[in-house]
Tab-separated table of C-alpha atoms in Angstrom:
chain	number	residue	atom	x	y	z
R	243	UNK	CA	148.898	-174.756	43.476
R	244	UNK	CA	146.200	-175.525	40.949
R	245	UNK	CA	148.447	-178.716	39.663
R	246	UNK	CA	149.311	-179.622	42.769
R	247	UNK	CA	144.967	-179.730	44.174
R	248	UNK	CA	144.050	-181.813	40.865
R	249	UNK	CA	146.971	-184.209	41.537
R	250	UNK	CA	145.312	-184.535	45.104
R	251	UNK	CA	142.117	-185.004	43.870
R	252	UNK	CA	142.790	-187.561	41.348
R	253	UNK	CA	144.841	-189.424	44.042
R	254	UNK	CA	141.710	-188.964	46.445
R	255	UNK	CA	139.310	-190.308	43.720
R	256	UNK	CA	141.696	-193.327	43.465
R	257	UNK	CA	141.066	-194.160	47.392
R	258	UNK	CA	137.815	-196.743	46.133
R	259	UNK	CA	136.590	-196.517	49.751
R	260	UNK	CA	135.862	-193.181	50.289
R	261	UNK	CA	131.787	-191.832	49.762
R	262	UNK	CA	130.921	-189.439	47.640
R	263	UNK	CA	130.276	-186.725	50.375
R	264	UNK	CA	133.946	-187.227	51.185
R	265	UNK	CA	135.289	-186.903	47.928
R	266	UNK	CA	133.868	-183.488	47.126
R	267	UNK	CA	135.441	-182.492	51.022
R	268	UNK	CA	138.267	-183.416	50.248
R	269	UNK	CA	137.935	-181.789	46.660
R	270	UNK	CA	137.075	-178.433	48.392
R	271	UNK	CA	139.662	-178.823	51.133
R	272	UNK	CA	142.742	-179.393	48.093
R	273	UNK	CA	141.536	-176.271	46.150
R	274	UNK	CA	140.619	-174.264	48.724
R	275	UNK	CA	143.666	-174.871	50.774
R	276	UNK	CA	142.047	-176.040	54.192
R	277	UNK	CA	143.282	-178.340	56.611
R	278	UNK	CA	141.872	-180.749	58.565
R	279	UNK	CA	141.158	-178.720	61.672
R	280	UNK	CA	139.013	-176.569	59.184
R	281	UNK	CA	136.798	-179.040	58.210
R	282	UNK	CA	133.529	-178.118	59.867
R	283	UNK	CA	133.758	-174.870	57.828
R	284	UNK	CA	133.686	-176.205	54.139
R	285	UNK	CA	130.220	-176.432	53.833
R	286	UNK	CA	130.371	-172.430	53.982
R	287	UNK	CA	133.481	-171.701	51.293
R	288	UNK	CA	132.640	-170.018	48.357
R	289	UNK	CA	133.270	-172.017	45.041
R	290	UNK	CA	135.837	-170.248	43.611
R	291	UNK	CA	136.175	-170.893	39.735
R	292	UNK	CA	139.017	-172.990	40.133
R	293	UNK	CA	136.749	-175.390	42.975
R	294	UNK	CA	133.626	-175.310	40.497
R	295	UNK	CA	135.880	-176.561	36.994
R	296	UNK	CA	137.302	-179.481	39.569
R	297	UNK	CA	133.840	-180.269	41.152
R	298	UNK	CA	132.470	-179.966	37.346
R	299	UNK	CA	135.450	-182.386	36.089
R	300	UNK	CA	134.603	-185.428	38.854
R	301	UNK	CA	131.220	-185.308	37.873
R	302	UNK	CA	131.799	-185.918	34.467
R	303	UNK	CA	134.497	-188.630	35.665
R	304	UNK	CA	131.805	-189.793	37.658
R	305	UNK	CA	129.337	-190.040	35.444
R	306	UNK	CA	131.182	-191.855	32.298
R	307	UNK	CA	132.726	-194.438	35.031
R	308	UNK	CA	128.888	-195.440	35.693
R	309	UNK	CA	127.752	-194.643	32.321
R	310	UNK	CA	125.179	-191.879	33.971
R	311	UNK	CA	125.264	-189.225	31.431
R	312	UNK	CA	122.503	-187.373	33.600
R	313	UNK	CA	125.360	-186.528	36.287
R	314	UNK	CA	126.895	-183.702	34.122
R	315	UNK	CA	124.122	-183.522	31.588
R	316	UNK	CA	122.888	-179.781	33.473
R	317	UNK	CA	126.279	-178.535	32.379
R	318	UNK	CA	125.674	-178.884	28.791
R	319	UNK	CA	126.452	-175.666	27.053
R	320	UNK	CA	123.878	-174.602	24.508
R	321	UNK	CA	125.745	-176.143	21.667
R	322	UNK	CA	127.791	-179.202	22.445
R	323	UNK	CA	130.248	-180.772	19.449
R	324	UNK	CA	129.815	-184.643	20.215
R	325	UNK	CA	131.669	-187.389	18.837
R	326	UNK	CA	131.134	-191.140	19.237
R	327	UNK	CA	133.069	-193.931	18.103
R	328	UNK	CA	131.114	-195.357	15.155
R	329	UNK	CA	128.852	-192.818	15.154
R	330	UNK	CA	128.317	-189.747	12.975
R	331	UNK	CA	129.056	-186.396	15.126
R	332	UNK	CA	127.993	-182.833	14.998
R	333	UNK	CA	126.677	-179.725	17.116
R	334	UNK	CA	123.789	-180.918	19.173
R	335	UNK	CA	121.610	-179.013	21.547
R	336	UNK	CA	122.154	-179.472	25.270
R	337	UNK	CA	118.713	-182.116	25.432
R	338	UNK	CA	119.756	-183.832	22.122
R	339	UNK	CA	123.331	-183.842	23.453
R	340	UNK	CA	122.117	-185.727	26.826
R	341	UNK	CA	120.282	-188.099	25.039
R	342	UNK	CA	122.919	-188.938	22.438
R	343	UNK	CA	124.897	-189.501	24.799
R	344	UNK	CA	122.704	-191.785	27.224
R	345	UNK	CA	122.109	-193.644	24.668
R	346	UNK	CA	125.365	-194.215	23.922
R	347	UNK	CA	126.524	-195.536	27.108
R	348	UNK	CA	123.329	-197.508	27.916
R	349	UNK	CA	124.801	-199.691	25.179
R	350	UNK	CA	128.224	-200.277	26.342
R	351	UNK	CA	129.419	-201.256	30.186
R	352	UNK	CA	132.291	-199.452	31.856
R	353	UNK	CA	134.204	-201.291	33.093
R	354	UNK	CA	136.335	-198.707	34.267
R	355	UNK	CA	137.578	-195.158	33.570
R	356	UNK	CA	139.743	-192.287	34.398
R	357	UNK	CA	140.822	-188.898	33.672
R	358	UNK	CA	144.830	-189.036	33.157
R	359	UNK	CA	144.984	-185.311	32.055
R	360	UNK	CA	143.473	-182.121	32.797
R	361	UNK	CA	144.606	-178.968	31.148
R	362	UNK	CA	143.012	-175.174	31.898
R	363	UNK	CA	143.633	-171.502	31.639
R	364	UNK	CA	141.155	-168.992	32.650
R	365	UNK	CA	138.489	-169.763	30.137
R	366	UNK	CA	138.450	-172.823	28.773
R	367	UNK	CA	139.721	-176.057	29.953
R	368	UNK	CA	139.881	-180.024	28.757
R	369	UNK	CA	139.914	-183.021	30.529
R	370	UNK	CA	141.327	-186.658	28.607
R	371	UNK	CA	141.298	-190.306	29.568
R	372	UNK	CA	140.464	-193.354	28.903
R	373	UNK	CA	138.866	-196.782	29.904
R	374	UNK	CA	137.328	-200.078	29.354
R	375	UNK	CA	133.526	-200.824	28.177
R	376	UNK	CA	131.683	-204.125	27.295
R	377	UNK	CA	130.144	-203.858	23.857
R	378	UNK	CA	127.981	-206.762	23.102
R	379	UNK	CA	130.385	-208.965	25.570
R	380	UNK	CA	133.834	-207.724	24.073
R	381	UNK	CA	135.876	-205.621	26.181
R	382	UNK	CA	137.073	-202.424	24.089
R	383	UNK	CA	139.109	-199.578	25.174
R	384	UNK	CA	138.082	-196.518	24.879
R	385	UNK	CA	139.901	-192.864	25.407
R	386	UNK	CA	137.550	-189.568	26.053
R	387	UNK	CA	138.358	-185.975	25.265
R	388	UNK	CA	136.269	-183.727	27.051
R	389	UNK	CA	136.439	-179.767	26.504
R	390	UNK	CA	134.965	-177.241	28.750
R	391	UNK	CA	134.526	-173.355	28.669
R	392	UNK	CA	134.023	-170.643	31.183
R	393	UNK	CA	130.512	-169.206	30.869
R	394	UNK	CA	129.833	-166.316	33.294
R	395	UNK	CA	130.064	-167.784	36.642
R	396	UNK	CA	129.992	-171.252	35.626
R	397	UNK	CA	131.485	-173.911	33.681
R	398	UNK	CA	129.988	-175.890	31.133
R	399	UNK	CA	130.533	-178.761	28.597
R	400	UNK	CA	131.416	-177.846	24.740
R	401	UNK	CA	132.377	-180.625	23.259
R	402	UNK	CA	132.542	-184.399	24.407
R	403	UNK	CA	134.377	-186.808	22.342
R	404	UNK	CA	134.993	-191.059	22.712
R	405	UNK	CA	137.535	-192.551	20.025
């Protein structure tokens, strides 16, 4: 079931038209299990932990496919390993992480992106993709490997990497 809800949210992320609002429904209604007679009752479901890694997972999609680092930046674990194409890496704070990471992107254009794999267990999980940016006018691809742990009732970011 979990396979089958991230297959049907990656094809409903695909579906360019669709808002926001209707992409996290649709989100909640794959993992979840609802139907669409049940829809006027999402808005009370529970995230289980399985909802809150895929809700967790767009926003990071999300935010690298506009280059908006701030969209996933409050799930920053404590200690995030980060890194960058070009750049020298390490185990940076959640702030310095954000603003590594903003900067990074604020000097590149995506011109697209997408997760084509995510992996999890009950703990930890990883997300991995790839994409186009604009670096001083040259298109370059780019792939992104993002890992993710289980902390409490939450999930948070532990180690972001773009080769």
């Amino acid at each position: 079931m979990r396979r089958l809800s991230i297959i049907l949210l990656y094809w409903v992320l695909s579906q360019e038209s669709l808002p926001a609002q209707d992409v996290e429904e649709a989100s909640l209604f794959a993992m979840n299990g609802n139907t669409a007679s049940q829809q006027d009752s999402v808005r009370d479901v529970s995230y289980s932990n399985d909802s809150l890694l895929t809700l967790l997972v767009e926003k990071v999609h999300q935010g690298i496919a506009s280059g908006n680092v701030q969209m996933f930046s409050e799930h920053f674990a404590r200690q995030v390993s980060i890194t960058l194409r070009g750049k020298e890496g390490g185990y940076f704070s959640g702030n310095q992480a954000f603003y590594i990471l903003q900067s990074f992107f604020s000097s590149r254009r995506v011109l697209n992106f997408k997760f084509t794999t995510v992996g999890t267990d009950d703990t930890n999980s990883y997300a991995t993709g790839g994409g186009v940016f604009m670096v001083k006018g040259n298109p370059e691809v780019f792939q992104v490997y993002v890992a993710l742990a289980s902390v409490g009732d939450r999930w948070v970011v532990t180690q972001f990497n773009v080769y």
